Tab-separated table of C-alpha atoms and ligand atoms in Angstrom:
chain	number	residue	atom	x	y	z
A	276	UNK	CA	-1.435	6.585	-22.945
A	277	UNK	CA	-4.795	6.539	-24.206
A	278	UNK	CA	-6.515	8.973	-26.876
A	279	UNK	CA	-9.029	9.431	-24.042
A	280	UNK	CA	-6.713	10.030	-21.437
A	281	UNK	CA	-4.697	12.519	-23.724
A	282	UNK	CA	-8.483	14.343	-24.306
A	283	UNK	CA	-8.639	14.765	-20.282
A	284	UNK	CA	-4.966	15.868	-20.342
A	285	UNK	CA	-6.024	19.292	-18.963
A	286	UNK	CA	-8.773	18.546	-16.073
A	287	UNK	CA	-6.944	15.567	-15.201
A	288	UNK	CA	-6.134	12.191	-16.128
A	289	UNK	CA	-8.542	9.580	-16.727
A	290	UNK	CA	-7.896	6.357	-14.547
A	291	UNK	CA	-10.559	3.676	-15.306
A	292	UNK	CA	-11.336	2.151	-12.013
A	293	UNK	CA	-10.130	4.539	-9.969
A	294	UNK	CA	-13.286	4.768	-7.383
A	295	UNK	CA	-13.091	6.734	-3.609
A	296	UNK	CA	-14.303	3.427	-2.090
A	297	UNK	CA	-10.919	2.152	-3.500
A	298	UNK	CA	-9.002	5.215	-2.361
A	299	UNK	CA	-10.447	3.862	0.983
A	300	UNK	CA	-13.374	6.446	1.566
A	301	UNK	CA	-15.379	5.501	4.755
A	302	UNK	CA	-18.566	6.868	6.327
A	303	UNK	CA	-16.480	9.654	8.590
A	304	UNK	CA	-15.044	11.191	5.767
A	305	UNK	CA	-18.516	10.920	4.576
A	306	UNK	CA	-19.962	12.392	7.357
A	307	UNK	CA	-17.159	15.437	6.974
A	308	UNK	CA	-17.877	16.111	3.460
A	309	UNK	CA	-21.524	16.087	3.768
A	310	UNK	CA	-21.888	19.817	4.462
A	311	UNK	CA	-19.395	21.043	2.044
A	312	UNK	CA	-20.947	19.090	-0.621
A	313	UNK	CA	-24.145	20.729	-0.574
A	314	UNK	CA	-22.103	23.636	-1.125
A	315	UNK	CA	-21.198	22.428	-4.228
A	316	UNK	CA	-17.753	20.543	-3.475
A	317	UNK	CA	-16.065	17.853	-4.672
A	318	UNK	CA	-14.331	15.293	-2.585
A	319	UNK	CA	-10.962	13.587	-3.670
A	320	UNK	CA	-7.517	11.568	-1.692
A	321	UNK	CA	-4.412	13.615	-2.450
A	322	UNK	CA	-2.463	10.722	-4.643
A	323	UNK	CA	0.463	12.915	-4.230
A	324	UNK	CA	1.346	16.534	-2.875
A	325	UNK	CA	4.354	18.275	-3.987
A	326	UNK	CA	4.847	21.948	-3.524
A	327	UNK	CA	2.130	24.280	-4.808
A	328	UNK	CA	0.667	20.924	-6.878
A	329	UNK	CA	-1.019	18.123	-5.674
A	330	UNK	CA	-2.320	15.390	-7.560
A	331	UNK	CA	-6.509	13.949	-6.447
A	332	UNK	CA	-7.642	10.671	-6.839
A	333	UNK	CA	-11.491	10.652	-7.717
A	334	UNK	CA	-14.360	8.341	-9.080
A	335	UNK	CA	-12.612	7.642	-12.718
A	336	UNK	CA	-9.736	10.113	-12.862
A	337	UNK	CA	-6.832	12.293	-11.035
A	338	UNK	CA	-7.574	15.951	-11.099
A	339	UNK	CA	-4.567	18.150	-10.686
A	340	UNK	CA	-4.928	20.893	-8.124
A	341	UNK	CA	-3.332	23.465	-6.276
A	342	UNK	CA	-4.413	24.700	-2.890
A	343	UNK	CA	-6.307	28.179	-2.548
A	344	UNK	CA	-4.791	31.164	-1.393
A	345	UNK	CA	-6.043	30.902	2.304
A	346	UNK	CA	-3.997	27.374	3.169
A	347	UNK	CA	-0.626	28.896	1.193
A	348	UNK	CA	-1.026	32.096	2.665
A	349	UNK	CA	-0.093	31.270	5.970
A	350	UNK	CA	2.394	30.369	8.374
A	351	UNK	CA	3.715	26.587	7.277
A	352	UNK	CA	1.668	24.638	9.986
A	353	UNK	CA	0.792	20.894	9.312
A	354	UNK	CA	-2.952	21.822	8.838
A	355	UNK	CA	-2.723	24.201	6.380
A	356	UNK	CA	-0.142	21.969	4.297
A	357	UNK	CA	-1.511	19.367	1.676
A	358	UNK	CA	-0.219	15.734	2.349
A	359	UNK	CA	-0.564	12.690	0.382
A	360	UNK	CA	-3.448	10.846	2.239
A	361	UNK	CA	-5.481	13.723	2.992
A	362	UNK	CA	-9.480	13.800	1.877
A	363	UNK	CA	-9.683	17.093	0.472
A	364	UNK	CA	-12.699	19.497	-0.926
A	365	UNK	CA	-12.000	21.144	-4.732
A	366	UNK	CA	-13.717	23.479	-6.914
A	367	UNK	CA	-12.876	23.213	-10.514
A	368	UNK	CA	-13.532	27.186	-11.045
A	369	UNK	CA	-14.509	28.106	-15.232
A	370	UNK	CA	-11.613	28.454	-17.307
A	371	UNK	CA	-9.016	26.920	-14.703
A	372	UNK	CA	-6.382	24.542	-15.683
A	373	UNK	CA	-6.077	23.077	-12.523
A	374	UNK	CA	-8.668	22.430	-9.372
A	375	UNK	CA	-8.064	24.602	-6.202
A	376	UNK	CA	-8.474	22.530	-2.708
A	377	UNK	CA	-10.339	24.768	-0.493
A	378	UNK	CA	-10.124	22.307	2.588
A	379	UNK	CA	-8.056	19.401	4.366
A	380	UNK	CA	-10.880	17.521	6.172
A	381	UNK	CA	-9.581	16.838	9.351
A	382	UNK	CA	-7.291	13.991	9.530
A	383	UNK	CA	-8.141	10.525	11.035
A	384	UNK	CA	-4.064	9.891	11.862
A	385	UNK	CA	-1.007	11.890	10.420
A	386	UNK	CA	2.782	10.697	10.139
A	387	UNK	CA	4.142	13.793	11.527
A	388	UNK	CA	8.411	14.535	11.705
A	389	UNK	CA	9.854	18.154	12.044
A	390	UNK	CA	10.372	19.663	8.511
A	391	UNK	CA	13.748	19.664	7.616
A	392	UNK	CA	13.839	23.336	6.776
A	393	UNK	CA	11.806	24.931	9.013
A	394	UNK	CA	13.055	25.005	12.410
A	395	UNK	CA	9.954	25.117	14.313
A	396	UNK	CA	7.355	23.601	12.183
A	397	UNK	CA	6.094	19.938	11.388
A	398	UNK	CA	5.539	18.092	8.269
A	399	UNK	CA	2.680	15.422	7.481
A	400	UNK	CA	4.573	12.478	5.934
A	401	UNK	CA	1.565	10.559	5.265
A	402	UNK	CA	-2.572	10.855	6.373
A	403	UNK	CA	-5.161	9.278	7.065
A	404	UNK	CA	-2.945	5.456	7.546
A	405	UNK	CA	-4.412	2.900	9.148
A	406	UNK	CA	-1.245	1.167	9.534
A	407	UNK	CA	1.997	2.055	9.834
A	408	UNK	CA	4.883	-0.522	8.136
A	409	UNK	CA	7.988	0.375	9.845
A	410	UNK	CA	10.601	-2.007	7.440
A	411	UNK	CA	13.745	-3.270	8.629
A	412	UNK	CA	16.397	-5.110	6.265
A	413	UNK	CA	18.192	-8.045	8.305
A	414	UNK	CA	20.792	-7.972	6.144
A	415	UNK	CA	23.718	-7.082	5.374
A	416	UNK	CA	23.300	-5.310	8.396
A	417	UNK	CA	21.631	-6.200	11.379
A	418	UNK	CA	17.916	-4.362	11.934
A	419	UNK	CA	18.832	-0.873	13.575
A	420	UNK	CA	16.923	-0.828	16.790
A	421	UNK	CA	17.812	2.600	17.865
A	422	UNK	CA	16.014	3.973	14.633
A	423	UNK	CA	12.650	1.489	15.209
A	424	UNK	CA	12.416	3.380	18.856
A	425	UNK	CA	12.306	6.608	17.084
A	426	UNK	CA	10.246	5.472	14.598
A	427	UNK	CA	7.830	3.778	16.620
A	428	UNK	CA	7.545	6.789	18.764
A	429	UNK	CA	6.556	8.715	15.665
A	430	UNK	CA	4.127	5.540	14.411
A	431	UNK	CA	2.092	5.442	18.084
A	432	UNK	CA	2.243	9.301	17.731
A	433	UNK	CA	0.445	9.427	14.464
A	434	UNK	CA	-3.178	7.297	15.633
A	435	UNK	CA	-2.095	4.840	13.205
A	436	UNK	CA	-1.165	1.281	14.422
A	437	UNK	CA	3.056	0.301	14.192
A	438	UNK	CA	3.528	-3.138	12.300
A	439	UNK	CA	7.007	-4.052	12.204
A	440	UNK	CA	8.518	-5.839	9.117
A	441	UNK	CA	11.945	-7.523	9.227
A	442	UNK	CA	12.474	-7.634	5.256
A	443	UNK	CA	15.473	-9.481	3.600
A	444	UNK	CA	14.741	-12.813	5.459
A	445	UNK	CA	16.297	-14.683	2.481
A	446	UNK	CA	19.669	-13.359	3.473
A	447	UNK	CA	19.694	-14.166	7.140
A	448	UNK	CA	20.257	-17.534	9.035
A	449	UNK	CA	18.808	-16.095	12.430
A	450	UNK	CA	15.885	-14.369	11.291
A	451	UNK	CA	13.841	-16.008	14.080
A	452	UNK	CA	16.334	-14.584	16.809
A	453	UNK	CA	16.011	-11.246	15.061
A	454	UNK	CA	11.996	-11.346	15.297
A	455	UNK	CA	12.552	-12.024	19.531
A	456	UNK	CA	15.071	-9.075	19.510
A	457	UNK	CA	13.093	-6.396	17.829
A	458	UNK	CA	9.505	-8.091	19.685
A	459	UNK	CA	11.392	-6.972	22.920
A	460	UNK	CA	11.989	-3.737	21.804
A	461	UNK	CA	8.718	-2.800	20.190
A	462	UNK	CA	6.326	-3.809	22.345
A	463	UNK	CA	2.740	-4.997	21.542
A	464	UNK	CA	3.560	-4.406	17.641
A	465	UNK	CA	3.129	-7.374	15.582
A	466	UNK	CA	6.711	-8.348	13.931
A	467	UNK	CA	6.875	-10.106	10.767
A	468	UNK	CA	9.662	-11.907	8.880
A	469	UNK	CA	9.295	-11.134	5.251
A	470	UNK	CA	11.630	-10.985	1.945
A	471	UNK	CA	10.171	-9.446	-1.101
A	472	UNK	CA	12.318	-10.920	-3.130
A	473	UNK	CA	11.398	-14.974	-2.993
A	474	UNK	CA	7.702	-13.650	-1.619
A	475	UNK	CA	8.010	-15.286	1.689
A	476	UNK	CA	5.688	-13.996	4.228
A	477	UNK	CA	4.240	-10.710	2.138
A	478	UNK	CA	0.885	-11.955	1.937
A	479	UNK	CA	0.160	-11.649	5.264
A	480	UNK	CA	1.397	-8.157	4.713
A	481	UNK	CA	-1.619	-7.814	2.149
A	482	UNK	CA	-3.992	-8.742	4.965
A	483	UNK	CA	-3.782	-5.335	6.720
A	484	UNK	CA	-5.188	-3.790	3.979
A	485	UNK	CA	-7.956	-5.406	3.391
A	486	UNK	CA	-11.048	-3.260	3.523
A	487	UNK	CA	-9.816	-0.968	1.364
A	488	UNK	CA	-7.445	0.227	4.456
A	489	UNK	CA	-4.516	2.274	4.325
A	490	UNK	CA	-0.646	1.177	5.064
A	491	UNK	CA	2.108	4.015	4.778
A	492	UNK	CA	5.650	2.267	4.699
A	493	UNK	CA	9.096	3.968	6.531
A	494	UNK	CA	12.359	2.825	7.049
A	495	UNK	CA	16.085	3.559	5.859
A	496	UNK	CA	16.187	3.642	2.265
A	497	UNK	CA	17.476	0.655	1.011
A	498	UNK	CA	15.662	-1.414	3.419
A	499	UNK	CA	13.804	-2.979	0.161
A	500	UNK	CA	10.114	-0.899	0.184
A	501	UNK	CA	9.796	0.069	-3.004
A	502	UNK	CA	10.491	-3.737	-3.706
A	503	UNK	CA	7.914	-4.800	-1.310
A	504	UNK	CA	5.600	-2.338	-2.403
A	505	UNK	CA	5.982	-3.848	-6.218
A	506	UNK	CA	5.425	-6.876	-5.311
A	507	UNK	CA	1.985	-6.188	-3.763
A	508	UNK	CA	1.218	-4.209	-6.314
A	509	UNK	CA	1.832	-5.886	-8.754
A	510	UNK	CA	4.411	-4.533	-11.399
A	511	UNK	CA	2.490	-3.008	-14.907
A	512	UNK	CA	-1.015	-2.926	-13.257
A	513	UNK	CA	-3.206	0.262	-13.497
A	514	UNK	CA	-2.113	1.266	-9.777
A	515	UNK	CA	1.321	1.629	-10.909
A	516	UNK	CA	0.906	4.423	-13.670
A	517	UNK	CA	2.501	7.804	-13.438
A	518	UNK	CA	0.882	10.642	-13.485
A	519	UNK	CA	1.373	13.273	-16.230
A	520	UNK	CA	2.360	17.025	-15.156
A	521	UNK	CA	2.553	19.176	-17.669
A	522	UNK	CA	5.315	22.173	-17.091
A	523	UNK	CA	3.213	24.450	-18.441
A	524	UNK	CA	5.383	24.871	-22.019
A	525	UNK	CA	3.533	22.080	-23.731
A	526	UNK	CA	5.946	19.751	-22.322
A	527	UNK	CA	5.133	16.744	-20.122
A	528	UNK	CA	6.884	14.975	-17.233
A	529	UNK	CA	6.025	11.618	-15.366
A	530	UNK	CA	5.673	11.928	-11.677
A	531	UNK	CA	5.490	8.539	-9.454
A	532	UNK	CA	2.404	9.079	-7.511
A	533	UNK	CA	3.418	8.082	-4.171
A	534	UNK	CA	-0.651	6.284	-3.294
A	535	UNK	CA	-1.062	3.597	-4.918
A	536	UNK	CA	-3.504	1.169	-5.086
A	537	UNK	CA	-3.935	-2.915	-4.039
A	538	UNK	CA	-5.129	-5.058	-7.230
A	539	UNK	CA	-7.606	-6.272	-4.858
A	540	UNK	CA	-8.642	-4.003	-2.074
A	541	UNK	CA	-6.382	-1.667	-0.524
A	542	UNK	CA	-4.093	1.781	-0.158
A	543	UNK	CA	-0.557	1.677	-0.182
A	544	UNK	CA	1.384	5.290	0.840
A	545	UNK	CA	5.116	5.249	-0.351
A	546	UNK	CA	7.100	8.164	0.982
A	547	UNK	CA	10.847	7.806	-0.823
A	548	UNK	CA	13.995	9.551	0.440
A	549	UNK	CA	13.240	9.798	4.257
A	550	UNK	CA	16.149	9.677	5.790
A	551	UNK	CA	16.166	11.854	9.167
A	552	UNK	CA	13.335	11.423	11.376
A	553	UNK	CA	13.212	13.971	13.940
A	554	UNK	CA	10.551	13.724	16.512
A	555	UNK	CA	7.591	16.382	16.119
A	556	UNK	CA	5.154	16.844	18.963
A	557	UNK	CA	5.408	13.180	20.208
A	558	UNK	CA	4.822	12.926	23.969
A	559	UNK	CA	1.834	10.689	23.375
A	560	UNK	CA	4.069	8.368	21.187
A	561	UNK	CA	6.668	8.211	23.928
A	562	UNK	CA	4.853	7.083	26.672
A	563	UNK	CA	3.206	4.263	23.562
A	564	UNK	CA	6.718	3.185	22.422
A	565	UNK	CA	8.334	2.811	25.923
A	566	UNK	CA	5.021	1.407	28.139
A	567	UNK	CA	8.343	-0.899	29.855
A	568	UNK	CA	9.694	2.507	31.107
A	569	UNK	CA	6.501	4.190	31.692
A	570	UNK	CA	5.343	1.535	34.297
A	571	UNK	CA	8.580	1.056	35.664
A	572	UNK	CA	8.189	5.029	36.411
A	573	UNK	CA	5.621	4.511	38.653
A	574	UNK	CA	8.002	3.464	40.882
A	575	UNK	CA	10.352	6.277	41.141
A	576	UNK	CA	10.160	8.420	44.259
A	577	UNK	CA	9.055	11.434	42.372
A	578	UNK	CA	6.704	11.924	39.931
A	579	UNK	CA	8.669	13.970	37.564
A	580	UNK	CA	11.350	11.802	37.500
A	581	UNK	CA	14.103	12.366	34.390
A	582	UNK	CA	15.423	9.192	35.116
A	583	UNK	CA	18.966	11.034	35.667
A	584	UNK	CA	20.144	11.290	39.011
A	585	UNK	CA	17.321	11.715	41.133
A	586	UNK	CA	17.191	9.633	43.938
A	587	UNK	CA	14.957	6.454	44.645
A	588	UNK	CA	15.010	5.980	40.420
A	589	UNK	CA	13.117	2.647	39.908
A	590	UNK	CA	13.803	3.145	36.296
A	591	UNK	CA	18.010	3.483	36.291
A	592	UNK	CA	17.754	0.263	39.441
A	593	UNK	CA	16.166	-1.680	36.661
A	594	UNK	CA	18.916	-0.441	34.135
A	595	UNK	CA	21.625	-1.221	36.596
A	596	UNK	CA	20.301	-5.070	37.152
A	597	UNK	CA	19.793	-5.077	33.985
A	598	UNK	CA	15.938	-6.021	33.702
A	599	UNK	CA	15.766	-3.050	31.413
A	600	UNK	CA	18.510	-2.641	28.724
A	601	UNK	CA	20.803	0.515	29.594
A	602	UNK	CA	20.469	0.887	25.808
A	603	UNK	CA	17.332	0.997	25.825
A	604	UNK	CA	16.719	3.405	28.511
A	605	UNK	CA	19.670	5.796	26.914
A	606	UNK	CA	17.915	5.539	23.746
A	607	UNK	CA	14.808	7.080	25.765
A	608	UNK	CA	16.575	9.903	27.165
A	609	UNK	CA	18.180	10.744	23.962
A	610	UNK	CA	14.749	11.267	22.358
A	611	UNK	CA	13.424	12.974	25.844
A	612	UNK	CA	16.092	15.068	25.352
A	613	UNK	CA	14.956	16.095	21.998
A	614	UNK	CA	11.354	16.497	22.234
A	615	UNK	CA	12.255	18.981	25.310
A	616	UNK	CA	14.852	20.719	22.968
A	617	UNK	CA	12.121	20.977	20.603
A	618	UNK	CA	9.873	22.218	23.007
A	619	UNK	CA	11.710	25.019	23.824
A	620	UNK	CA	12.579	26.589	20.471
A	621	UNK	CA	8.472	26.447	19.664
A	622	UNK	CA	8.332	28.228	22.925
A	623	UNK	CA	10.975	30.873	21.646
A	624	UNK	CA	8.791	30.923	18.256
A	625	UNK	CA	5.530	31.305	20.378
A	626	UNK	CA	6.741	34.415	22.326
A	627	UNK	CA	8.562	36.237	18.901
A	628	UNK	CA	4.967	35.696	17.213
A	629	UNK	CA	3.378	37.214	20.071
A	630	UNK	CA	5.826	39.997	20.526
A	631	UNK	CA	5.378	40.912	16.534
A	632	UNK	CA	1.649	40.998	16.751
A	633	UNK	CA	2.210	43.004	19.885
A	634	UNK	CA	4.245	45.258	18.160
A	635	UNK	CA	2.004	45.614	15.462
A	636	UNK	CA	-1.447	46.081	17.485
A	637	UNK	CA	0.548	49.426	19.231
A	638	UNK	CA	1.833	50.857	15.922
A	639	UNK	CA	-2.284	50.834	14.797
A	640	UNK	CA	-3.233	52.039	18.019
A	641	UNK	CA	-0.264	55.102	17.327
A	642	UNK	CA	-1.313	55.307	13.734
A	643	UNK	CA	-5.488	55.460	15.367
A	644	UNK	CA	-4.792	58.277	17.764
A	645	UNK	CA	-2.142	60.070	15.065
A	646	UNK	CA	-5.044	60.616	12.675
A	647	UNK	CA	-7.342	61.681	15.415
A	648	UNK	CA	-4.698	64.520	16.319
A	649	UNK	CA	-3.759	63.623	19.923
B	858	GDP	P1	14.124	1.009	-0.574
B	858	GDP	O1	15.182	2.052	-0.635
B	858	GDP	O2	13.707	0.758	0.840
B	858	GDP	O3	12.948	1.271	-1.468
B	858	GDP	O4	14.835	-0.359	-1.036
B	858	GDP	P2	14.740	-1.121	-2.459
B	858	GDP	O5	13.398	-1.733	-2.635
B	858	GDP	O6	15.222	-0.231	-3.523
B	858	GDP	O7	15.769	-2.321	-2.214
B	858	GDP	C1	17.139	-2.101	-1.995
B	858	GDP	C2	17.923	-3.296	-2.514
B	858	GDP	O8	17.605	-4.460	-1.749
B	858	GDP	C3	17.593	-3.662	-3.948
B	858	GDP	O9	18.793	-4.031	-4.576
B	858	GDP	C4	16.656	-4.847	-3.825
B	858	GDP	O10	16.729	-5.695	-4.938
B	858	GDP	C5	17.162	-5.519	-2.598
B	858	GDP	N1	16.119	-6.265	-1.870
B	858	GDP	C6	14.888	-5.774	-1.508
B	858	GDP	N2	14.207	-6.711	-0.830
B	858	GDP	C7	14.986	-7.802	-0.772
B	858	GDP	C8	14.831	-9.121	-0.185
B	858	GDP	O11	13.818	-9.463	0.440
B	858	GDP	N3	15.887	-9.979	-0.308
B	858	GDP	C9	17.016	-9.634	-0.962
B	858	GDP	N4	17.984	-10.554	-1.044
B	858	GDP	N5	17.189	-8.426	-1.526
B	858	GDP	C10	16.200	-7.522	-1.433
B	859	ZN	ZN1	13.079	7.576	37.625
């Protein structure tokens, strides 16, 4: 901790080389800002969002920032909540500790899984990813495929590109047999064979974000990201600092930011403790993850085939001689069955919203003609 740094404690922290062309700014976010800087915005990545406090990367420093009273003030939605990744605009108003975001420029992808405590609204994970790391361990127990198909749905889904990585190579004799296995399973993904711990096969990992791109990782914890993630990083470089938060007592707290940056070029998005992954919106994703079933569809007798029972089912003959794993296609209809689940409690949602603001509008109306004595 620097005397400088200590002087900035209250705008922000200082980070010397911290730059938005490192934080991966391109020309559309650019283009977005360009209007909302002549009105006298600033323009900064979210380095980490917690509750009521996010943390924004900008040219030479990270601001700390809270999001105005329009975006908190409303139902949660995944627009109007701040996610690490997202480009936002800030004022620093006189006299204010912290910044106040104003606005999420609209997002280029978005990680998206149903919030765990909301029952009918989603949660960004990560924004604005390039690619998508979905790790893997090999061992000591083999790669869940089952949770890749989910995951993949939810990677396609996002407008980021899936990369697969089968991590803990070192600890595996059939590591090549593994790569075939999960390559059949998530198809047109590139699958690499990695292990963070001797180094084998995590530069080519580095490639993907060259160009100042960004990767998000996911995968069961324990799966070794946060030890893949050091070792791209680099352990003890300026990427790796914590952030300060003070807790408003004159007391301060480190907080891992969760973006961090390549010592070369590059944005790496860490999201720890994800453990459930329930699909969110993800039709587009399906039909991505499971292009095997989808053109197998077109051979069913009717369009809307489930894949159940219906007669003339191209997709269950394949099943049954087994040119499509019965697994596999279970697996489908298991998430099917949960996106339409889904479906229908945002439809229940839809209609209560709709029958409150109904109620409302005729109690106005009552309250309108009340005062005018009819
Ligand atoms: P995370 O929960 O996904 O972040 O997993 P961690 O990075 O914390 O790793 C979990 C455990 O696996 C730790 O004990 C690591 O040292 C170990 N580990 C991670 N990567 C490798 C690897 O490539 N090979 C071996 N043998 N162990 C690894
Ligand atoms: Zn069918």
């Amino acid at each position: 901790m620097t005397a400088q740094s200590h002087a900035n404690d209250k705008a922000g922290e200082a980070a010397p080389g911290l730059t938005l062309v490192r934080l991966g700014l391109t020309d559309r976010e650019r283009a977005l800002f360009a209007p909302l800087e002549a009105d006298g915005f600033s323009l900064g990545r979210v380095m980490r969002a917690d509750r009521g406090m996010a943390f924004v990367g900008v040219d030479g420093a990270v601001v700390r920032a809270e999001p105005a009273v329009h975006l908190v003030k409303t139902a949660p939605s995944v627009d109007t909540r701040i996610a690490v990744g997202d480009w936002v605009a800030f004022l620093r108003p006189e006299g204010h500790d912290h910044a106040i975001v104003e606005a999420i420029l609209p997002r280029s992808s978005a990680f998206v899984r149903k919030d765990p405590g909301e029952q009918t609204a989603g949660q960004v994970l990560a924004a604005n990813v390039d690619y998508v790391f979905l790790v893997q361990a090999l061992a000591p127990r083999a790669p869940n495929l089952r949770r890749l198909e989910r995951e993949l749905v939810t990677a396609w889904d996002s407008g980021a590109l899936p990369v697969v990585v089968l991590n803990k190579a070192d600890l595996c004799g059939d590591a090549e047999s593994w790569r075939d296995e999960v390559a059949a399973v998530a198809l047109g993904v590139d699958v690499h064979l990695v292990s963070a711990l001797t180094g084998e096969g995590v530069g080519e990992l580095a490639a993907y974000a060259r160009g100042h791109r960004t990767v998000a990782f996911f995968g069961p914890s324990g799966a070794g990201k946060s030890t893949l993630i050091n070792r791209l990083v680099g352990e003890g470089t300026q990427a790796t600092a914590e952030v300060r938060e003070s807790d408003g007592k004159g007391r301060h707290t480190t907080v891992a930011r969760e973006l961090l940056l390549l010592p070369q070029e590059g944005v790496l998005i860490d999201t720890p403790g994800m453990r459930a992954l329930a699909l969110w919106d993800a039709e587009e994703g399906m039909s991505a993850a499971f292009p095997d079933i989808a053109q197998l569809a077109e051979g069913c007798r009717f369009r809307d085939c489930a894949h159940q029972d219906e007669p003339g089912c191209a997709v269950r003959a394949a099943a049954e001689a087994n040119e499509l794993d019965p697994a596999r296609l279970e697996s489908y209809r298991r998430l099917v069955a949960e996106l339409e689940h889904l479906a229908a409690k945002q439809d229940v949602r839809a209609r209560q919203e709709q029958s409150r603001s109904g109620r409302q509008l005729a109690k106005t109306i009552r309250r309108f003609y009340k005062e005018r004595g009819h």
